[in-house]
CSV table of C-alpha atoms in Angstrom, one decimal:
chain,number,residue,atom,x,y,z
O,1444,UNK,CA,-132.1,112.1,19.7
O,1445,UNK,CA,-129.8,112.1,23.0
O,1446,UNK,CA,-128.5,109.9,25.7
O,1447,UNK,CA,-129.4,110.3,28.8
O,1448,UNK,CA,-127.5,112.3,31.3
O,1449,UNK,CA,-124.2,110.1,31.9
O,1450,UNK,CA,-124.2,108.6,35.1
O,1451,UNK,CA,-121.1,106.0,35.8
O,1452,UNK,CA,-116.9,107.4,34.9
O,1453,UNK,CA,-116.9,104.6,32.7
O,1454,UNK,CA,-115.1,106.5,29.2
O,1455,UNK,CA,-115.4,103.1,27.4
O,1456,UNK,CA,-119.1,102.4,28.2
O,1457,UNK,CA,-120.1,106.1,27.0
O,1458,UNK,CA,-117.8,105.0,23.7
O,1459,UNK,CA,-119.9,101.6,23.2
O,1460,UNK,CA,-122.8,103.0,24.0
O,1461,UNK,CA,-122.8,105.8,21.7
O,1462,UNK,CA,-121.9,104.2,19.1
O,1463,UNK,CA,-124.7,101.2,20.2
O,1464,UNK,CA,-127.6,104.7,19.9
O,1465,UNK,CA,-126.7,105.3,15.9
O,1466,UNK,CA,-126.9,101.8,15.6
O,1467,UNK,CA,-130.1,101.7,16.6
O,1468,UNK,CA,-131.1,104.8,15.2
O,1469,UNK,CA,-129.6,103.3,11.4
O,1470,UNK,CA,-131.7,100.3,12.0
O,1471,UNK,CA,-134.6,100.5,14.7
O,1472,UNK,CA,-134.8,104.1,15.6
O,1473,UNK,CA,-138.2,103.4,17.1
O,1474,UNK,CA,-136.2,101.7,19.7
O,1475,UNK,CA,-134.8,104.8,20.7
O,1476,UNK,CA,-136.3,105.7,23.8
O,1477,UNK,CA,-136.3,102.6,25.5
O,1478,UNK,CA,-133.0,102.2,24.0
O,1479,UNK,CA,-132.2,105.5,26.5
O,1480,UNK,CA,-133.5,104.7,29.3
O,1481,UNK,CA,-131.1,101.4,29.0
O,1482,UNK,CA,-128.4,103.3,28.4
O,1483,UNK,CA,-128.9,104.9,31.3
O,1484,UNK,CA,-129.7,102.1,33.2
O,1485,UNK,CA,-126.6,100.2,32.0
O,1486,UNK,CA,-124.4,103.2,33.6
O,1487,UNK,CA,-127.0,103.2,36.7
O,1488,UNK,CA,-125.6,99.6,37.3
O,1489,UNK,CA,-122.0,99.8,35.9
O,1490,UNK,CA,-121.6,102.8,39.2
O,1491,UNK,CA,-123.4,99.8,41.3
O,1492,UNK,CA,-120.8,96.8,40.2
O,1493,UNK,CA,-117.6,99.7,39.8
O,1494,UNK,CA,-115.5,98.9,43.7
O,1495,UNK,CA,-116.2,95.0,42.9
O,1496,UNK,CA,-114.6,95.4,39.7
O,1497,UNK,CA,-111.7,96.9,41.0
O,1498,UNK,CA,-110.9,93.8,43.4
O,1499,UNK,CA,-111.5,91.9,40.2
O,1500,UNK,CA,-109.1,91.1,37.6
O,1501,UNK,CA,-111.1,91.4,33.2
O,1502,UNK,CA,-109.8,87.7,32.7
O,1503,UNK,CA,-112.6,87.2,35.5
O,1504,UNK,CA,-116.4,84.8,34.9
O,1505,UNK,CA,-118.7,87.6,36.0
O,1506,UNK,CA,-122.7,85.7,36.1
O,1507,UNK,CA,-125.5,88.7,35.6
O,1508,UNK,CA,-128.7,88.2,37.1
O,1509,UNK,CA,-131.4,89.6,35.1
O,1510,UNK,CA,-129.8,91.3,31.2
O,1511,UNK,CA,-132.2,92.9,30.0
O,1512,UNK,CA,-131.1,94.1,27.0
O,1513,UNK,CA,-127.6,93.1,27.8
O,1514,UNK,CA,-125.9,96.7,27.9
O,1515,UNK,CA,-123.8,96.1,30.3
O,1516,UNK,CA,-123.0,92.6,30.3
O,1517,UNK,CA,-121.6,92.9,26.8
O,1518,UNK,CA,-119.9,96.0,27.9
O,1519,UNK,CA,-117.5,93.5,30.9
O,1520,UNK,CA,-117.5,91.3,27.9
O,1521,UNK,CA,-115.7,94.3,25.9
O,1522,UNK,CA,-113.4,95.2,29.3
O,1523,UNK,CA,-112.5,91.4,29.6
O,1524,UNK,CA,-114.6,89.4,31.4
O,1525,UNK,CA,-115.6,86.3,30.5
O,1526,UNK,CA,-119.8,87.4,31.4
O,1527,UNK,CA,-122.6,84.5,31.5
O,1528,UNK,CA,-126.1,86.7,32.1
O,1529,UNK,CA,-129.6,85.1,32.4
O,1530,UNK,CA,-132.2,86.5,31.3
O,1531,UNK,CA,-135.4,84.1,31.2
O,1532,UNK,CA,-136.8,85.6,27.4
O,1533,UNK,CA,-140.6,86.0,27.6
O,1534,UNK,CA,-144.0,86.8,25.5
O,1535,UNK,CA,-145.6,89.9,25.6
O,1536,UNK,CA,-141.6,91.8,25.7
O,1537,UNK,CA,-141.4,92.0,21.7
O,1538,UNK,CA,-139.8,95.4,21.9
O,1539,UNK,CA,-136.9,94.1,24.8
O,1540,UNK,CA,-136.7,91.3,22.1
O,1541,UNK,CA,-136.4,93.4,19.1
O,1542,UNK,CA,-134.0,96.1,21.2
O,1543,UNK,CA,-132.0,92.9,22.9
O,1544,UNK,CA,-131.3,91.2,19.2
O,1545,UNK,CA,-129.4,94.3,17.9
O,1546,UNK,CA,-127.1,94.6,21.0
O,1547,UNK,CA,-126.1,91.4,21.1
O,1548,UNK,CA,-125.7,90.3,16.9
O,1549,UNK,CA,-124.1,94.4,17.2
O,1550,UNK,CA,-121.7,92.3,20.0
O,1551,UNK,CA,-120.7,88.9,18.0
O,1552,UNK,CA,-120.0,91.3,15.1
O,1553,UNK,CA,-117.6,92.6,17.4
O,1554,UNK,CA,-116.8,90.0,18.9
O,1555,UNK,CA,-117.6,91.1,22.5
O,1556,UNK,CA,-121.1,89.1,23.0
O,1557,UNK,CA,-121.5,87.5,26.8
O,1558,UNK,CA,-123.2,84.1,27.2
O,1559,UNK,CA,-126.7,84.6,27.3
O,1560,UNK,CA,-128.4,82.0,29.5
O,1561,UNK,CA,-132.6,81.4,29.2
O,1562,UNK,CA,-133.8,80.2,31.5
O,1563,UNK,CA,-135.6,81.6,35.1
O,1564,UNK,CA,-133.2,82.3,37.8
O,1565,UNK,CA,-134.5,79.5,40.2
O,1566,UNK,CA,-133.2,77.2,37.0
O,1567,UNK,CA,-129.6,78.3,37.5
O,1568,UNK,CA,-127.3,75.3,37.2
O,1569,UNK,CA,-123.8,76.2,38.5
O,1570,UNK,CA,-122.1,75.3,41.0
O,1571,UNK,CA,-118.6,77.3,41.9
O,1572,UNK,CA,-117.8,78.9,38.1
O,1573,UNK,CA,-118.2,81.7,38.8
O,1574,UNK,CA,-116.0,84.8,39.8
O,1575,UNK,CA,-118.4,87.4,40.4
O,1576,UNK,CA,-122.7,87.9,40.2
O,1577,UNK,CA,-124.4,90.7,39.9
O,1578,UNK,CA,-128.0,91.3,40.0
O,1579,UNK,CA,-129.3,95.0,39.2
O,1580,UNK,CA,-133.4,95.3,40.2
O,1581,UNK,CA,-133.8,91.6,39.1
O,1582,UNK,CA,-134.8,89.8,42.3
O,1583,UNK,CA,-138.4,91.4,42.3
O,1584,UNK,CA,-139.1,90.7,39.2
O,1585,UNK,CA,-138.2,86.0,40.2
O,1586,UNK,CA,-141.4,83.7,41.1
O,1587,UNK,CA,-139.2,82.1,43.8
O,1588,UNK,CA,-135.7,84.7,45.9
O,1589,UNK,CA,-134.9,81.9,47.8
O,1590,UNK,CA,-134.1,79.1,45.5
O,1591,UNK,CA,-132.4,82.0,42.9
O,1592,UNK,CA,-130.5,83.6,45.2
O,1593,UNK,CA,-129.5,79.1,46.7
O,1594,UNK,CA,-128.9,79.3,43.5
O,1595,UNK,CA,-126.4,82.6,42.4
O,1596,UNK,CA,-124.4,81.9,45.8
O,1597,UNK,CA,-123.8,77.3,45.2
O,1598,UNK,CA,-122.8,79.3,41.3
O,1599,UNK,CA,-119.9,81.8,42.5
O,1600,UNK,CA,-116.7,80.2,43.9
O,1601,UNK,CA,-115.8,80.4,47.4
O,1602,UNK,CA,-114.4,83.4,47.9
O,1603,UNK,CA,-116.3,84.6,45.3
O,1604,UNK,CA,-119.5,87.0,45.6
O,1605,UNK,CA,-122.3,88.1,44.7
O,1606,UNK,CA,-124.1,92.0,45.1
O,1607,UNK,CA,-127.0,92.4,44.0
O,1608,UNK,CA,-129.5,95.3,44.5
O,1609,UNK,CA,-132.9,96.1,44.5
O,1610,UNK,CA,-135.4,99.3,44.8
O,1611,UNK,CA,-137.4,100.2,47.7
O,1612,UNK,CA,-140.5,100.8,46.1
O,1613,UNK,CA,-142.3,102.6,49.3
């Protein structure tokens, strides 16, 4: 019944995660271990893009590739950004789907749900719509990295940028 150690410097993210953790305990306590892992990932993701966000006013449009259960995207939307998250929802991940639904319902009830696009990143079709895009530990899961890079770069406005991080499994 304990959240993982704090990695991010965002008190608002912590409050969001603590409140949502309580909701998970109330409605789906079996998902608590997965939630704790995802909360740690959200903290890590926030720390990765923290410097990028300092240069971006809070009303800007953000695209996240591979949002998982949407914790970081919901937090960013709550902070005032206009967030679109791409997460291909598929079969075989029912526990992720359940947790994502709880997170999204929680955010919708409170007025800060991001826009969820449930297509593979290779199928993105945005042109110069976002000020900033990011993906953290997601690009290794796509089928055609070059195509996704082209699609994301096309989605970012001139002057914007794309920050991505991939793990080194070696």
